Amino acid sequence: MKILVLNSGSSSIKFRLFLAPAGDESGSGDWQVAASGAVTRIGEDAAQVKLSWTDAGGESRSRKDEAHIDSHHAGMERIVDLLRETGGLGGHEELAAVGHRVVHGGEAFHAPTVVDDDVIAAIRRVIPLAPLHNPANLDGILVARELFPSVPQVAVFDTAFHQTMPRPAYRYAIPGYLYREHHVRRYGFHGTSHHYVAKEAARMLGKPLSQCNLITLHLGNGASATAIRGGASVDTSMGMTPLEGLVMGSRCGDIDPAVHFYLCRHLGFDNDTLDDLLNRQSGLLGLCGVNDMREVHRLAEGGDEDAELALGVTCHRLKKYIGAYLALLGRVDALVFTGGIGENDAEMRGCACAELEALGIALDAAANRAVATHARAVSAADSRVKVLVVPTDEELEIARQALEALS
Ligand code: ADP
């Protein structure tokens, strides 16, 4: 049984084809990746098509092409052709489901959902909350529905895991009609990743997820922290949009909203310049001129003061959220680092956890420094709160949730 996972963006379609564990309806066994790849630069002169797959003899293969692909429909057709040619996918009947990443589900979706016309209409209704992402996600769903009419399509929402947040966590302190009539509230994102690493952490702690209190830190180009009580999200750092919270590659995270009025009144900024400034010119990029954390470290090691400051601001913000969520949760079983930075950046983990012994958090310096790609504990043996590094796998989580939604 195969599950195709699609992440359809404005000019790209990323995909992964999974082989579900045989005879395991819960999807908790070993999943295999049959093929993965992406079509990028859709609509440009030369779109890029990449595919990696395992051939019949068990060898890893890959290929890269350029082609003129002017729509998501053409991109998906190319993906299906390639999967056929390379033997990844025979007929449609091999597919149990297509799982789609959908960024915003508003308040309508708390769980993965099998797509029908009502679901499509509901995803359309929340487009104003995610004008850049939801239309592209929806395009992917519509094209897949056309190409695989007999295969169930399942939408998996980045916001769904956070729908368990209580009202005091998700309401902003602004007049209530803005929530009731205009849906202004905290939704949170990266939910699929927070949920996946939370399940992995529970497994490592040897407890059911429903008994775990966790602080999960997804630190990639986008970054968010989530407080999890009894397996459910009770607060998260991203807000109505993915701009709020931690310092990110090019997003500012938390900022006094009055900065906006100041910039408008004194520098003549308008909505578009502000949007560009805070979403694309800020964060690490704004502080030190580069948005890639490895590059920030390289500059800081060479004595670049702006890069040192960028590391300092990022760590300071991270520590504030860890402290806030420790206070919110009271008892915490584990702090879980994930994402490109969370998984690989020992210095950032070290800085975020420094001098937290009084709060029950102590790293094992050697374990933290050791380079590894598997899930592991990096806390000292006597640390009351375990510190775990868990590589995230959002595509796998979407595949598992798609299978769950069917059963
Ligand atoms: P995305 O949010 O785009 O999925 P990733 O989760 O891949 O991003 O994270 C990308 C970030 O991870 C980049 O800032 C990159 O520099 C950082 N990163 C990757 N490897 C390392 C490393 N070894 N040390 C520090 N940062 C790293």
Short mmCIF file of C-alpha atoms and ligand atoms in Angstrom, two decimals:
data_model
loop_
_atom_site.label_atom_id
_atom_site.label_comp_id
_atom_site.label_asym_id
_atom_site.label_seq_id
_atom_site.Cartn_x
_atom_site.Cartn_y
_atom_site.Cartn_z
CA MET A 1 0.00 0.00 0.00
CA LYS A 2 1.42 3.38 -1.06
CA ILE A 3 0.77 6.90 0.13
CA LEU A 4 1.83 9.91 -1.93
CA VAL A 5 2.56 13.04 0.13
CA LEU A 6 2.42 16.40 -1.62
CA ASN A 7 3.57 19.80 -0.43
CA SER A 8 2.37 22.20 -3.07
CA GLY A 9 3.82 25.72 -2.89
CA SER A 10 3.31 28.78 -5.07
CA SER A 11 5.94 27.71 -7.63
CA SER A 12 6.87 24.21 -6.51
CA ILE A 13 5.52 20.76 -5.72
CA LYS A 14 7.54 18.61 -3.33
CA PHE A 15 6.55 14.97 -3.07
CA ARG A 16 7.39 11.73 -1.32
CA LEU A 17 5.98 8.30 -2.11
CA PHE A 18 5.78 5.99 0.92
CA LEU A 19 5.28 2.30 1.26
CA ALA A 20 3.13 1.78 4.36
CA PRO A 21 4.12 -0.98 6.81
CA ALA A 22 2.42 -4.20 5.74
CA GLY A 23 -0.66 -5.12 7.73
CA ASP A 24 -0.26 -2.22 10.19
CA GLU A 25 -3.42 -0.10 10.09
CA SER A 26 -2.08 2.21 12.81
CA GLY A 27 0.85 3.18 10.60
CA SER A 28 3.27 2.88 13.49
CA GLY A 29 5.56 0.26 11.88
CA ASP A 30 8.47 0.88 9.53
CA TRP A 31 7.62 3.07 6.57
CA GLN A 32 9.80 2.96 3.47
CA VAL A 33 10.37 5.83 1.07
CA ALA A 34 9.86 4.49 -2.48
CA ALA A 35 10.64 7.82 -4.18
CA SER A 36 10.93 11.51 -3.42
CA GLY A 37 11.61 14.71 -5.29
CA ALA A 38 10.36 18.09 -6.34
CA VAL A 39 9.34 20.20 -9.26
CA THR A 40 10.54 23.75 -8.62
CA ARG A 41 10.40 27.04 -10.54
CA ILE A 42 7.01 26.21 -12.04
CA GLY A 43 6.08 28.95 -14.51
CA GLU A 44 9.69 30.04 -15.12
CA ASP A 45 11.54 29.33 -18.40
CA ALA A 46 13.16 26.16 -17.13
CA ALA A 47 11.47 24.33 -14.28
CA GLN A 48 13.68 21.90 -12.36
CA VAL A 49 12.55 18.34 -11.84
CA LYS A 50 14.34 16.16 -9.29
CA LEU A 51 13.61 12.56 -8.40
CA SER A 52 15.35 10.05 -6.13
CA TRP A 53 14.16 6.48 -5.93
CA THR A 54 15.19 2.96 -5.05
CA ASP A 55 15.30 0.67 -8.07
CA ALA A 56 14.15 -2.96 -8.27
CA GLY A 57 17.63 -4.12 -7.22
CA GLY A 58 17.54 -1.96 -4.06
CA GLU A 59 20.03 0.64 -5.46
CA SER A 60 19.48 4.36 -4.72
CA ARG A 61 19.10 6.30 -7.96
CA SER A 62 18.46 9.92 -8.79
CA ARG A 63 17.94 12.16 -11.78
CA LYS A 64 17.57 15.84 -12.50
CA ASP A 65 15.90 17.41 -15.54
CA GLU A 66 14.84 20.80 -16.76
CA ALA A 67 11.55 21.18 -18.54
CA HIS A 68 9.01 23.82 -19.44
CA ILE A 69 6.29 23.37 -16.83
CA ASP A 70 3.80 26.20 -16.71
CA SER A 71 1.25 24.99 -14.17
CA HIS A 72 0.79 22.77 -11.12
CA HIS A 73 -1.27 20.49 -13.33
CA ALA A 74 1.65 20.03 -15.74
CA GLY A 75 4.03 19.61 -12.76
CA MET A 76 1.91 16.86 -11.23
CA GLU A 77 1.57 15.09 -14.59
CA ARG A 78 5.38 15.12 -14.86
CA ILE A 79 5.71 13.66 -11.35
CA VAL A 80 3.24 10.88 -12.14
CA ASP A 81 5.00 10.09 -15.43
CA LEU A 82 8.37 9.92 -13.66
CA LEU A 83 7.02 7.69 -10.90
CA ARG A 84 5.61 5.37 -13.57
CA GLU A 85 8.84 5.33 -15.63
CA THR A 86 11.03 4.55 -12.65
CA GLY A 87 8.70 1.87 -11.35
CA GLY A 88 7.68 3.72 -8.16
CA LEU A 89 4.02 3.70 -9.04
CA GLY A 90 2.21 1.23 -11.28
CA GLY A 91 -1.46 2.14 -11.43
CA HIS A 92 -3.59 4.48 -9.30
CA GLU A 93 -4.99 1.45 -7.51
CA GLU A 94 -1.64 1.11 -5.68
CA LEU A 95 -2.29 4.41 -3.91
CA ALA A 96 -4.23 4.19 -0.65
CA ALA A 97 -4.28 7.98 -0.33
CA VAL A 98 -2.66 11.25 -1.31
CA GLY A 99 -1.75 13.31 1.77
CA HIS A 100 -1.55 17.08 1.31
CA ARG A 101 0.17 19.61 3.51
CA VAL A 102 -2.20 22.54 4.05
CA VAL A 103 -0.78 25.47 5.97
CA HIS A 104 -3.93 27.03 7.44
CA GLY A 105 -7.04 25.23 8.58
CA GLY A 106 -8.41 28.15 10.65
CA GLU A 107 -10.75 26.88 13.35
CA ALA A 108 -12.45 24.48 10.97
CA PHE A 109 -9.93 21.64 11.15
CA HIS A 110 -8.65 19.87 14.28
CA ALA A 111 -7.46 16.70 12.56
CA PRO A 112 -6.45 15.30 9.18
CA THR A 113 -9.51 15.34 6.95
CA VAL A 114 -10.57 13.38 3.88
CA VAL A 115 -11.20 15.97 1.17
CA ASP A 116 -14.65 16.50 -0.30
CA ASP A 117 -16.33 19.58 -1.80
CA ASP A 118 -17.19 20.97 1.65
CA VAL A 119 -13.56 20.63 2.79
CA ILE A 120 -12.38 22.42 -0.35
CA ALA A 121 -14.86 25.23 0.33
CA ALA A 122 -13.65 25.46 3.96
CA ILE A 123 -9.99 25.65 2.88
CA ARG A 124 -11.00 28.41 0.44
CA ARG A 125 -12.73 30.33 3.22
CA VAL A 126 -9.51 30.59 5.24
CA ILE A 127 -7.42 31.88 2.29
CA PRO A 128 -7.51 35.43 3.76
CA LEU A 129 -5.58 34.05 6.78
CA ALA A 130 -2.83 32.50 4.60
CA PRO A 131 -3.03 34.26 1.24
CA LEU A 132 0.38 33.03 0.05
CA HIS A 133 0.11 29.38 1.10
CA ASN A 134 -3.47 28.10 1.05
CA PRO A 135 -4.17 28.83 -2.66
CA ALA A 136 -1.07 26.85 -3.66
CA ASN A 137 -1.93 24.00 -1.26
CA LEU A 138 -5.45 23.95 -2.70
CA ASP A 139 -4.07 23.85 -6.26
CA GLY A 140 -2.20 20.67 -5.32
CA ILE A 141 -5.39 19.10 -3.96
CA LEU A 142 -7.45 20.01 -7.03
CA VAL A 143 -4.84 18.70 -9.46
CA ALA A 144 -4.35 15.45 -7.52
CA ARG A 145 -8.13 14.96 -7.41
CA GLU A 146 -8.26 15.31 -11.17
CA LEU A 147 -5.32 12.97 -11.80
CA PHE A 148 -6.34 10.34 -9.20
CA PRO A 149 -10.15 10.59 -9.13
CA SER A 150 -10.62 7.28 -7.32
CA VAL A 151 -7.94 7.88 -4.63
CA PRO A 152 -8.90 9.56 -1.32
CA GLN A 153 -7.19 12.92 -0.81
CA VAL A 154 -6.40 13.79 2.81
CA ALA A 155 -5.63 17.34 3.97
CA VAL A 156 -3.20 17.59 6.91
CA PHE A 157 -3.12 21.08 8.43
CA ASP A 158 -0.11 22.84 10.01
CA THR A 159 -2.54 24.52 12.42
CA ALA A 160 -4.55 21.42 13.46
CA PHE A 161 -2.33 20.22 16.32
CA HIS A 162 -2.65 23.62 18.02
CA GLN A 163 -6.45 23.64 17.99
CA THR A 164 -6.33 22.22 21.54
CA MET A 165 -4.93 25.52 22.89
CA PRO A 166 -7.17 26.97 25.59
CA ARG A 167 -8.79 30.36 25.04
CA PRO A 168 -6.37 32.34 27.24
CA ALA A 169 -3.52 31.08 25.05
CA TYR A 170 -5.07 31.75 21.67
CA ARG A 171 -6.93 35.03 22.23
CA TYR A 172 -5.08 38.32 21.78
CA ALA A 173 -5.92 41.12 24.20
CA ILE A 174 -7.79 43.17 21.60
CA PRO A 175 -11.55 43.83 21.26
CA GLY A 176 -13.52 40.61 21.01
CA TYR A 177 -15.35 41.42 17.77
CA LEU A 178 -12.01 41.14 15.94
CA TYR A 179 -11.92 37.48 16.96
CA ARG A 180 -15.63 36.76 16.58
CA GLU A 181 -16.17 38.52 13.26
CA HIS A 182 -12.70 38.59 11.73
CA HIS A 183 -11.02 35.45 13.17
CA VAL A 184 -8.04 37.32 14.61
CA ARG A 185 -6.43 34.92 17.14
CA ARG A 186 -3.34 32.75 17.60
CA TYR A 187 -3.47 29.65 15.39
CA GLY A 188 0.14 28.40 15.47
CA PHE A 189 2.01 26.51 12.75
CA HIS A 190 4.55 23.67 12.30
CA GLY A 191 1.88 21.55 14.04
CA THR A 192 2.71 18.43 12.04
CA SER A 193 6.36 18.67 13.11
CA HIS A 194 5.59 19.43 16.78
CA HIS A 195 3.18 16.48 16.85
CA TYR A 196 5.67 14.12 15.17
CA VAL A 197 8.56 14.93 17.52
CA ALA A 198 6.24 14.82 20.53
CA LYS A 199 5.24 11.24 19.61
CA GLU A 200 8.90 10.28 19.12
CA ALA A 201 9.81 11.90 22.45
CA ALA A 202 7.04 9.96 24.24
CA ARG A 203 8.42 6.75 22.74
CA MET A 204 11.92 7.64 23.97
CA LEU A 205 10.58 8.49 27.44
CA GLY A 206 8.72 5.17 27.52
CA LYS A 207 5.36 6.81 28.35
CA PRO A 208 2.12 7.31 26.45
CA LEU A 209 2.06 10.74 24.78
CA SER A 210 -1.11 11.53 26.75
CA GLN A 211 1.01 11.51 29.93
CA CYS A 212 3.84 13.69 28.59
CA ASN A 213 4.46 17.36 29.23
CA LEU A 214 6.92 18.65 26.65
CA ILE A 215 8.43 21.82 25.26
CA THR A 216 9.10 21.24 21.57
CA LEU A 217 11.41 23.63 19.71
CA HIS A 218 11.24 23.49 15.91
CA LEU A 219 14.22 25.60 14.81
CA GLY A 220 14.68 25.83 11.05
CA ASN A 221 14.39 28.76 8.65
CA GLY A 222 11.04 29.22 10.32
CA ALA A 223 11.06 28.56 14.06
CA SER A 224 8.45 27.94 16.72
CA ALA A 225 8.17 26.67 20.27
CA THR A 226 5.20 24.69 21.61
CA ALA A 227 4.11 23.88 25.14
CA ILE A 228 2.49 20.43 25.26
CA ARG A 229 0.49 19.23 28.27
CA GLY A 230 -0.72 15.64 28.33
CA GLY A 231 0.18 15.29 24.64
CA ALA A 232 -1.86 18.33 23.54
CA SER A 233 -0.62 21.75 22.44
CA VAL A 234 -1.51 24.36 25.09
CA ASP A 235 0.50 27.26 23.68
CA THR A 236 2.75 27.99 20.74
CA SER A 237 4.92 30.91 19.73
CA MET A 238 3.63 31.53 16.20
CA GLY A 239 0.41 33.49 16.06
CA MET A 240 -2.27 34.37 13.57
CA THR A 241 0.56 34.11 11.02
CA PRO A 242 3.99 32.44 11.15
CA LEU A 243 5.65 35.81 11.93
CA GLU A 244 5.26 35.89 15.72
CA GLY A 245 7.59 34.33 18.28
CA LEU A 246 11.19 33.21 17.89
CA VAL A 247 13.89 34.86 15.77
CA MET A 248 13.94 33.17 12.34
CA GLY A 249 16.04 33.22 9.15
CA SER A 250 14.42 36.36 7.78
CA ARG A 251 11.40 36.89 10.11
CA CYS A 252 11.61 39.12 13.17
CA GLY A 253 9.40 37.11 15.53
CA ASP A 254 8.06 39.07 18.53
CA ILE A 255 8.13 42.82 18.14
CA ASP A 256 6.26 45.74 19.70
CA PRO A 257 3.38 46.46 17.27
CA ALA A 258 3.93 50.18 17.91
CA VAL A 259 7.15 49.87 15.87
CA HIS A 260 4.81 49.56 12.86
CA PHE A 261 3.06 52.88 13.61
CA TYR A 262 6.41 54.54 14.13
CA LEU A 263 7.77 53.27 10.81
CA CYS A 264 4.60 54.35 8.99
CA ARG A 265 4.44 57.79 10.57
CA HIS A 266 8.12 58.68 10.53
CA LEU A 267 9.56 56.73 7.59
CA GLY A 268 6.49 56.57 5.32
CA PHE A 269 6.34 52.76 5.31
CA ASP A 270 3.15 51.18 3.99
CA ASN A 271 1.70 47.66 4.44
CA ASP A 272 3.73 46.10 1.65
CA THR A 273 7.06 47.55 2.80
CA LEU A 274 6.32 46.50 6.39
CA ASP A 275 5.37 42.99 5.28
CA ASP A 276 8.59 42.71 3.29
CA LEU A 277 10.67 44.19 6.12
CA LEU A 278 9.36 41.95 8.90
CA ASN A 279 8.86 38.71 6.93
CA ARG A 280 11.78 38.81 4.49
CA GLN A 281 14.42 41.33 5.62
CA SER A 282 14.54 40.73 9.36
CA GLY A 283 15.55 37.89 11.71
CA LEU A 284 19.13 36.67 11.26
CA LEU A 285 19.27 38.36 7.85
CA GLY A 286 18.29 41.72 9.29
CA LEU A 287 20.68 41.47 12.22
CA CYS A 288 23.79 40.31 10.37
CA GLY A 289 23.15 40.12 6.63
CA VAL A 290 22.87 36.32 6.21
CA ASN A 291 19.89 34.07 6.94
CA ASP A 292 21.61 30.69 7.09
CA MET A 293 22.60 29.73 10.63
CA ARG A 294 25.78 27.94 9.51
CA GLU A 295 26.89 31.13 7.81
CA VAL A 296 26.04 33.18 10.93
CA HIS A 297 28.33 30.90 12.99
CA ARG A 298 31.09 31.18 10.39
CA LEU A 299 30.93 34.98 10.50
CA ALA A 300 30.78 35.03 14.32
CA GLU A 301 33.83 32.77 14.53
CA GLY A 302 35.66 35.28 12.32
CA GLY A 303 34.84 38.03 14.84
CA ASP A 304 31.86 39.61 13.06
CA GLU A 305 30.04 41.51 15.83
CA ASP A 306 26.69 41.62 14.03
CA ALA A 307 26.76 37.84 13.65
CA GLU A 308 27.59 37.46 17.35
CA LEU A 309 24.66 39.71 18.16
CA ALA A 310 22.36 37.68 15.86
CA LEU A 311 23.30 34.52 17.80
CA GLY A 312 22.75 36.37 21.08
CA VAL A 313 19.30 37.70 20.15
CA THR A 314 18.22 34.26 18.83
CA CYS A 315 19.36 32.50 21.99
CA HIS A 316 17.91 35.15 24.32
CA ARG A 317 14.47 34.79 22.70
CA LEU A 318 14.66 30.99 22.80
CA LYS A 319 15.51 31.01 26.50
CA LYS A 320 12.58 33.36 27.22
CA TYR A 321 10.16 30.95 25.59
CA ILE A 322 11.65 27.95 27.40
CA GLY A 323 11.21 29.82 30.69
CA ALA A 324 7.68 30.90 29.86
CA TYR A 325 6.62 27.38 28.91
CA LEU A 326 8.27 25.85 31.99
CA ALA A 327 6.13 28.22 34.06
CA LEU A 328 3.02 27.41 32.03
CA LEU A 329 3.45 23.64 32.28
CA GLY A 330 4.85 23.33 35.82
CA ARG A 331 6.12 19.78 35.33
CA VAL A 332 8.07 19.14 32.12
CA ASP A 333 9.31 15.70 31.03
CA ALA A 334 11.47 16.83 28.13
CA LEU A 335 12.71 19.70 26.06
CA VAL A 336 12.77 18.53 22.42
CA PHE A 337 14.95 20.17 19.77
CA THR A 338 14.20 19.67 16.06
CA GLY A 339 14.56 21.38 12.65
CA GLY A 340 17.86 22.11 10.86
CA ILE A 341 19.15 24.24 13.74
CA GLY A 342 17.58 22.26 16.59
CA GLU A 343 18.99 18.98 15.22
CA ASN A 344 22.48 20.18 14.26
CA ASP A 345 23.46 23.29 16.14
CA ALA A 346 25.03 22.14 19.42
CA GLU A 347 26.08 25.68 20.26
CA MET A 348 22.51 27.04 20.05
CA ARG A 349 21.20 24.12 22.15
CA GLY A 350 24.00 24.74 24.66
CA CYS A 351 23.27 28.45 24.83
CA ALA A 352 19.49 27.94 25.17
CA CYS A 353 19.96 25.45 28.04
CA ALA A 354 22.84 27.24 29.79
CA GLU A 355 22.42 27.89 33.52
CA LEU A 356 19.01 26.26 33.74
CA GLU A 357 20.12 23.66 36.32
CA ALA A 358 17.96 25.33 38.97
CA LEU A 359 14.98 24.71 36.68
CA GLY A 360 15.90 21.05 36.27
CA ILE A 361 17.62 21.28 32.87
CA ALA A 362 21.25 20.16 32.52
CA LEU A 363 22.99 19.16 29.29
CA ASP A 364 25.66 16.49 28.93
CA ALA A 365 28.25 18.62 27.12
CA ALA A 366 29.84 15.70 25.22
CA ALA A 367 26.50 14.19 24.17
CA ASN A 368 25.31 17.62 23.05
CA ARG A 369 28.46 18.19 20.98
CA ALA A 370 28.46 14.75 19.32
CA VAL A 371 27.43 14.94 15.66
CA ALA A 372 24.59 12.50 14.92
CA THR A 373 21.51 12.19 12.76
CA HIS A 374 19.40 9.89 14.93
CA ALA A 375 17.04 10.75 17.79
CA ARG A 376 19.01 10.98 21.02
CA ALA A 377 19.13 12.34 24.57
CA VAL A 378 21.70 15.08 25.19
CA SER A 379 20.86 15.82 28.84
CA ALA A 380 22.99 14.90 31.84
CA ALA A 381 22.01 11.66 33.59
CA ASP A 382 20.64 13.62 36.58
CA SER A 383 18.76 16.24 34.56
CA ARG A 384 15.14 16.25 35.87
CA VAL A 385 13.96 17.46 32.45
CA LYS A 386 15.36 15.32 29.63
CA VAL A 387 16.77 17.19 26.66
CA LEU A 388 16.13 15.31 23.41
CA VAL A 389 17.20 15.92 19.82
CA VAL A 390 14.64 14.40 17.45
CA PRO A 391 14.97 14.75 13.67
CA THR A 392 11.60 15.84 12.36
CA ASP A 393 9.85 14.18 9.42
CA GLU A 394 6.78 16.14 8.42
CA GLU A 395 6.20 14.09 5.25
CA LEU A 396 6.17 10.83 7.19
CA GLU A 397 3.77 12.34 9.72
CA ILE A 398 1.48 13.47 6.87
CA ALA A 399 1.58 9.94 5.41
CA ARG A 400 0.74 8.39 8.81
CA GLN A 401 -2.04 10.88 9.45
CA ALA A 402 -3.47 10.32 5.96
CA LEU A 403 -3.67 6.61 6.72
CA GLU A 404 -5.23 7.31 10.13
CA ALA A 405 -7.84 9.59 8.56
CA LEU A 406 -8.91 6.75 6.25
CA SER A 407 -9.44 4.34 9.10
P1 ADP B 1 13.27 24.80 6.75
O1 ADP B 1 12.55 25.59 7.80
O2 ADP B 1 13.47 25.55 5.49
O3 ADP B 1 12.78 23.37 6.59
P2 ADP B 1 15.58 23.55 8.00
O4 ADP B 1 14.81 22.86 9.08
O5 ADP B 1 16.22 22.74 6.94
O6 ADP B 1 14.75 24.71 7.32
O7 ADP B 1 16.69 24.43 8.74
C1 ADP B 1 17.54 25.27 8.02
C2 ADP B 1 18.46 25.96 9.01
O8 ADP B 1 19.21 24.94 9.70
C3 ADP B 1 19.44 26.89 8.35
O9 ADP B 1 19.55 28.09 9.09
C4 ADP B 1 20.73 26.09 8.43
O10 ADP B 1 21.86 26.93 8.48
C5 ADP B 1 20.54 25.39 9.75
N1 ADP B 1 21.50 24.29 9.89
C6 ADP B 1 21.61 23.16 9.17
N2 ADP B 1 22.68 22.44 9.57
C7 ADP B 1 23.28 23.14 10.56
C8 ADP B 1 24.42 22.94 11.37
N3 ADP B 1 25.20 21.87 11.25
N4 ADP B 1 24.72 23.88 12.30
C9 ADP B 1 23.95 24.99 12.42
N5 ADP B 1 22.86 25.22 11.70
C10 ADP B 1 22.52 24.33 10.76
#
